[in-house]
Amino acid sequence: IDTVGGGNFYKRATEVLKTGKQGGSFVAVTGDDPHPDCTTVWKTIKFFANLPCRPVYTKMKAGTLPKYVLLLPYGEAEGRKEVLGWMQAGSLKIKLDADSPLPFTSEGVRKAFLKVGSGHAHGKVVVQIAGE
């Protein structure tokens, strides 16, 4: 699940995710451009016209690309239901960075920020607040 925004992370994700036919999905909560230029009517139309392009394209290329799911405010309820369904089915797999979970100490939090800031995290960086 991409919650970062500010860049096109789908291309990088295609290198590590399964294809759509194998059940791989990339869930984006922002588009490729979280701050689109809608200063003119034409730019606004162009932005909204391009939104369905990646999901349609990846559906056609399901044999080689992961499914692209875009959760935006206009489809957020349906998208959340889909993600919750994956969670209930146990098919949503979240890859954690090898150092995760880190302890909830000043050293652990510092290490988490350094890892995320370095751009070298391979998965989600997690700080464990409490044990089970």
Coordinates of N, CA and C in Angstrom, one line a residue:
I1 N 0.9 -1.2 0.0 CA 0.0 0.0 0.0 C 0.9 1.2 0.0
D2 N 0.7 2.1 -1.0 CA 1.6 3.3 -1.1 C 0.8 4.5 -0.5
T3 N 1.3 5.0 0.6 CA 0.7 6.2 1.2 C 1.7 7.3 1.1
V4 N 2.8 7.2 0.4 CA 3.8 8.2 0.3 C 3.4 9.4 -0.5
G5 N 3.0 9.2 -1.7 CA 2.6 10.4 -2.6 C 3.9 11.1 -3.1
G6 N 3.7 12.0 -4.0 CA 4.8 12.7 -4.5 C 5.8 12.0 -5.4
G7 N 5.3 10.9 -6.0 CA 6.2 10.2 -6.9 C 5.4 9.0 -7.5
N8 N 6.0 8.5 -8.5 CA 5.4 7.3 -9.2 C 6.1 6.1 -8.6
F9 N 5.6 5.4 -7.6 CA 6.2 4.3 -7.0 C 5.7 3.0 -7.6
Y10 N 4.7 3.0 -8.5 CA 4.2 1.8 -9.1 C 5.2 1.1 -9.9
K11 N 6.0 1.9 -10.7 CA 7.0 1.3 -11.5 C 8.0 0.5 -10.7
R12 N 8.5 1.1 -9.6 CA 9.4 0.3 -8.7 C 8.7 -0.9 -8.1
A13 N 7.4 -0.7 -7.8 CA 6.7 -1.9 -7.1 C 6.6 -3.0 -8.1
T14 N 6.5 -2.8 -9.4 CA 6.3 -3.9 -10.3 C 7.5 -4.8 -10.3
E15 N 8.6 -4.4 -9.8 CA 9.8 -5.2 -9.7 C 9.8 -6.2 -8.5
V16 N 8.9 -6.0 -7.5 CA 8.9 -6.9 -6.4 C 7.5 -7.5 -6.1
L17 N 6.4 -7.0 -6.7 CA 5.1 -7.5 -6.5 C 4.8 -8.6 -7.5
K18 N 3.9 -9.5 -7.1 CA 3.4 -10.6 -8.0 C 2.6 -9.9 -9.1
T19 N 2.3 -10.6 -10.2 CA 1.5 -10.1 -11.2 C 0.0 -10.2 -10.8
G20 N -0.9 -9.5 -11.5 CA -2.3 -9.5 -11.2 C -2.9 -10.9 -11.2
K21 N -2.4 -11.7 -12.2 CA -2.9 -13.1 -12.3 C -2.5 -14.0 -11.1
Q22 N -1.3 -13.6 -10.5 CA -0.8 -14.3 -9.3 C -1.4 -13.7 -8.0
G23 N -2.2 -12.7 -8.1 CA -2.8 -12.1 -6.9 C -2.1 -10.8 -6.4
G24 N -1.1 -10.4 -7.1 CA -0.4 -9.2 -6.7 C -1.2 -7.9 -6.9
S25 N -1.2 -7.0 -6.0 CA -1.9 -5.7 -6.1 C -1.1 -4.6 -5.5
F26 N -1.2 -3.5 -6.1 CA -0.5 -2.2 -5.6 C -1.7 -1.3 -5.3
V27 N -1.8 -0.9 -4.0 CA -2.9 0.0 -3.6 C -2.3 1.4 -3.3
A28 N -2.8 2.3 -4.1 CA -2.3 3.7 -4.0 C -3.4 4.6 -3.3
V29 N -3.1 5.3 -2.3 CA -4.1 6.2 -1.7 C -3.9 7.6 -2.2
T30 N -2.9 7.8 -3.1 CA -2.8 9.1 -3.8 C -2.5 8.7 -5.3
G31 N -2.8 9.6 -6.2 CA -2.4 9.3 -7.6 C -0.9 9.6 -7.7
D32 N -0.5 9.5 -9.0 CA 1.0 9.7 -9.2 C 1.3 11.2 -8.8
D33 N 0.3 12.1 -8.9 CA 0.6 13.5 -8.6 C -0.4 13.9 -7.5
P34 N 0.0 13.9 -6.2 CA -1.0 14.2 -5.2 C -1.4 15.7 -5.2
H35 N -0.7 16.5 -5.9 CA -1.0 18.0 -6.0 C -1.1 18.3 -7.5
P36 N -2.2 17.9 -8.1 CA -2.3 18.1 -9.6 C -2.5 19.6 -9.9
D37 N -2.0 20.0 -11.1 CA -2.2 21.3 -11.5 C -3.5 21.5 -12.2
C38 N -4.5 22.0 -11.5 CA -5.9 22.2 -12.0 C -6.2 23.7 -12.1
T39 N -5.2 24.4 -12.5 CA -5.4 25.9 -12.6 C -6.2 26.3 -13.8
T40 N -6.4 25.4 -14.8 CA -7.3 25.7 -15.9 C -8.3 24.6 -16.1
V41 N -9.3 24.8 -16.8 CA -10.3 23.8 -17.0 C -9.7 22.6 -17.8
W42 N -8.9 22.9 -18.8 CA -8.2 21.9 -19.6 C -7.3 21.0 -18.7
K43 N -6.5 21.6 -17.8 CA -5.7 20.8 -17.0 C -6.5 19.9 -16.0
T44 N -7.6 20.4 -15.5 CA -8.5 19.7 -14.7 C -9.1 18.5 -15.4
I45 N -9.6 18.7 -16.6 CA -10.1 17.6 -17.4 C -9.1 16.6 -17.7
K46 N -7.9 17.0 -18.1 CA -6.8 16.1 -18.4 C -6.4 15.2 -17.1
F47 N -6.4 15.9 -16.0 CA -6.1 15.1 -14.7 C -7.1 14.0 -14.5
F48 N -8.4 14.4 -14.5 CA -9.4 13.4 -14.2 C -9.6 12.4 -15.4
A49 N -9.2 12.7 -16.6 CA -9.3 11.8 -17.7 C -8.2 10.7 -17.6
N50 N -7.1 11.1 -17.0 CA -5.9 10.2 -16.9 C -6.1 9.2 -15.7
L51 N -6.9 9.5 -14.7 CA -7.0 8.7 -13.5 C -7.3 7.2 -13.8
P52 N -8.3 6.9 -14.7 CA -8.6 5.5 -14.9 C -7.6 4.8 -15.8
C53 N -6.6 5.5 -16.4 CA -5.7 4.9 -17.4 C -4.9 3.8 -16.8
R54 N -4.2 4.0 -15.7 CA -3.3 3.0 -15.1 C -4.1 1.7 -14.7
P55 N -5.3 1.9 -13.9 CA -6.0 0.7 -13.6 C -6.5 -0.1 -14.8
V56 N -6.9 0.5 -15.9 CA -7.4 -0.1 -17.1 C -6.2 -0.8 -17.8
Y57 N -5.1 -0.1 -17.9 CA -3.9 -0.7 -18.5 C -3.4 -1.9 -17.8
T58 N -3.3 -1.8 -16.4 CA -2.8 -2.9 -15.7 C -3.7 -4.1 -15.7
K59 N -5.0 -3.9 -15.9 CA -6.0 -5.0 -16.0 C -5.7 -5.7 -17.3
M60 N -5.4 -5.0 -18.4 CA -5.1 -5.6 -19.6 C -3.8 -6.4 -19.6
K61 N -2.9 -5.9 -18.7 CA -1.5 -6.5 -18.7 C -1.4 -7.4 -17.4
A62 N -2.5 -8.0 -16.9 CA -2.5 -8.7 -15.6 C -1.5 -9.8 -15.6
G63 N -1.1 -10.3 -16.7 CA -0.1 -11.4 -16.8 C 1.3 -11.0 -16.4
T64 N 1.6 -9.7 -16.6 CA 2.9 -9.2 -16.4 C 3.0 -8.1 -15.3
L65 N 1.9 -7.5 -14.9 CA 1.9 -6.4 -14.0 C 1.0 -6.6 -12.8
P66 N 1.3 -6.1 -11.6 CA 0.3 -6.2 -10.5 C -0.9 -5.4 -10.7
K67 N -2.0 -5.8 -10.1 CA -3.2 -5.0 -10.2 C -3.0 -3.6 -9.5
Y68 N -3.5 -2.6 -10.1 CA -3.4 -1.2 -9.6 C -4.7 -0.8 -9.0
V69 N -4.8 -0.5 -7.7 CA -6.0 -0.1 -7.0 C -5.8 1.3 -6.6
L70 N -6.6 2.3 -7.0 CA -6.5 3.7 -6.6 C -7.6 4.0 -5.7
L71 N -7.2 4.4 -4.4 CA -8.2 4.8 -3.4 C -8.1 6.3 -3.3
L72 N -9.1 7.0 -3.9 CA -9.2 8.4 -3.8 C -10.5 8.7 -3.1
P73 N -10.7 10.0 -2.6 CA -12.0 10.3 -1.9 C -13.2 9.9 -2.7
Y74 N -13.2 9.9 -4.0 CA -14.4 9.6 -4.8 C -14.7 8.1 -4.8
G75 N -13.8 7.2 -4.5 CA -14.0 5.8 -4.5 C -13.5 5.2 -3.2
E76 N -13.3 6.0 -2.2 CA -12.7 5.6 -1.0 C -13.4 4.5 -0.3
A77 N -14.7 4.6 -0.1 CA -15.5 3.6 0.6 C -15.4 2.2 -0.1
E78 N -15.5 2.2 -1.4 CA -15.4 0.9 -2.1 C -14.0 0.3 -2.0
G79 N -13.0 1.2 -2.1 CA -11.6 0.8 -2.0 C -11.3 0.2 -0.6
R80 N -11.8 0.9 0.4 CA -11.5 0.4 1.8 C -12.2 -1.0 2.0
K81 N -13.4 -1.2 1.4 CA -14.0 -2.5 1.5 C -13.2 -3.5 0.9
E82 N -12.6 -3.2 -0.3 CA -11.8 -4.2 -1.0 C -10.5 -4.5 -0.2
V83 N -9.9 -3.5 0.4 CA -8.7 -3.8 1.2 C -9.0 -4.6 2.5
L84 N -10.2 -4.2 3.1 CA -10.6 -5.0 4.3 C -10.9 -6.4 4.0
G85 N -11.5 -6.6 2.8 CA -11.7 -8.0 2.3 C -10.4 -8.8 2.2
W86 N -9.4 -8.1 1.6 CA -8.1 -8.8 1.5 C -7.5 -9.1 2.9
M87 N -7.7 -8.2 3.8 CA -7.2 -8.4 5.2 C -7.9 -9.6 5.8
Q88 N -9.2 -9.7 5.7 CA -10.0 -10.8 6.3 C -9.7 -12.1 5.6
A89 N -9.4 -12.1 4.3 CA -9.1 -13.3 3.6 C -7.6 -13.7 3.9
G90 N -6.9 -12.9 4.5 CA -5.4 -13.2 4.7 C -4.6 -13.1 3.5
S91 N -5.1 -12.4 2.4 CA -4.3 -12.3 1.2 C -3.5 -11.0 1.1
L92 N -3.7 -10.1 2.0 CA -2.9 -8.9 2.0 C -1.6 -9.1 2.8
K93 N -0.5 -9.1 2.1 CA 0.8 -9.3 2.7 C 1.5 -8.0 2.7
I94 N 2.0 -7.6 3.9 CA 2.7 -6.3 4.0 C 4.2 -6.7 4.3
K95 N 5.1 -6.3 3.4 CA 6.5 -6.7 3.6 C 7.1 -5.7 4.6
L96 N 7.7 -6.2 5.6 CA 8.4 -5.4 6.6 C 9.9 -5.3 6.2
D97 N 10.5 -4.2 6.6 CA 12.0 -4.1 6.4 C 12.6 -5.1 7.4
A98 N 13.8 -5.5 7.0 CA 14.5 -6.5 7.8 C 14.8 -6.1 9.2
D99 N 14.9 -4.8 9.5 CA 15.1 -4.3 10.8 C 13.9 -4.2 11.7
S100 N 12.7 -4.3 11.0 CA 11.4 -4.1 11.8 C 11.0 -5.4 12.4
P101 N 10.3 -5.3 13.6 CA 9.9 -4.1 14.2 C 11.0 -3.6 15.1
L102 N 11.1 -2.3 15.2 CA 12.1 -1.6 16.1 C 11.5 -1.3 17.4
P103 N 12.3 -1.2 18.5 CA 11.7 -1.0 19.8 C 11.3 0.5 19.9
F104 N 10.2 0.7 20.7 CA 9.7 2.1 21.0 C 10.6 2.8 22.1
T105 N 11.9 3.0 21.6 CA 12.8 3.7 22.5 C 13.4 4.9 21.6
S106 N 14.1 5.8 22.3 CA 14.6 6.9 21.4 C 15.6 6.4 20.4
E107 N 16.3 5.3 20.7 CA 17.3 4.8 19.7 C 16.5 4.1 18.6
G108 N 15.4 3.3 19.0 CA 14.6 2.6 18.0 C 13.9 3.6 17.0
V109 N 13.3 4.6 17.6 CA 12.6 5.6 16.7 C 13.6 6.4 15.9
R110 N 14.8 6.7 16.4 CA 15.8 7.4 15.7 C 16.3 6.5 14.5
K111 N 16.5 5.2 14.8 CA 16.9 4.3 13.7 C 15.8 4.2 12.6
A112 N 14.6 4.2 13.0 CA 13.4 4.1 12.1 C 13.4 5.3 11.2
F113 N 13.6 6.5 11.7 CA 13.6 7.7 10.9 C 14.8 7.8 10.0
L114 N 16.0 7.3 10.5 CA 17.1 7.3 9.6 C 16.9 6.3 8.4
K115 N 16.3 5.2 8.7 CA 16.1 4.1 7.7 C 15.2 4.7 6.6
V116 N 14.0 5.3 7.0 CA 13.1 5.8 6.1 C 13.7 7.0 5.3
G117 N 14.4 7.8 6.0 CA 15.0 9.0 5.4 C 16.1 8.6 4.4
S118 N 16.8 7.5 4.6 CA 17.9 7.1 3.7 C 17.3 6.6 2.4
G119 N 16.1 6.2 2.3 CA 15.5 5.7 1.1 C 15.9 4.2 0.8
H120 N 16.5 3.6 1.8 CA 17.0 2.2 1.6 C 16.2 1.2 2.4
A121 N 15.0 1.6 2.8 CA 14.1 0.6 3.5 C 13.6 -0.4 2.4
H122 N 13.6 -1.6 2.7 CA 13.0 -2.6 1.8 C 11.8 -3.2 2.5
G123 N 10.7 -2.4 2.4 CA 9.4 -2.8 3.1 C 9.1 -1.7 4.1
K124 N 8.0 -1.9 4.9 CA 7.6 -0.9 5.8 C 8.5 -1.0 7.1
V125 N 8.8 0.2 7.6 CA 9.6 0.4 8.8 C 8.6 0.5 9.9
V126 N 8.7 -0.4 10.9 CA 7.7 -0.4 12.0 C 8.4 -0.2 13.3
V127 N 7.8 0.6 14.1 CA 8.2 0.8 15.5 C 7.1 0.1 16.4
Q128 N 7.5 -0.8 17.2 CA 6.5 -1.6 18.0 C 6.3 -0.8 19.3
I129 N 5.0 -0.4 19.5 CA 4.7 0.4 20.7 C 4.6 -0.5 21.9
A130 N 3.9 -1.6 21.8 CA 3.6 -2.5 22.9 C 3.7 -3.9 22.4
G131 N 4.1 -4.8 23.3 CA 4.2 -6.2 22.9 C 2.8 -6.9 23.1
E132 N 2.7 -8.1 22.5 CA 1.4 -8.8 22.6 C 1.3 -9.6 23.9

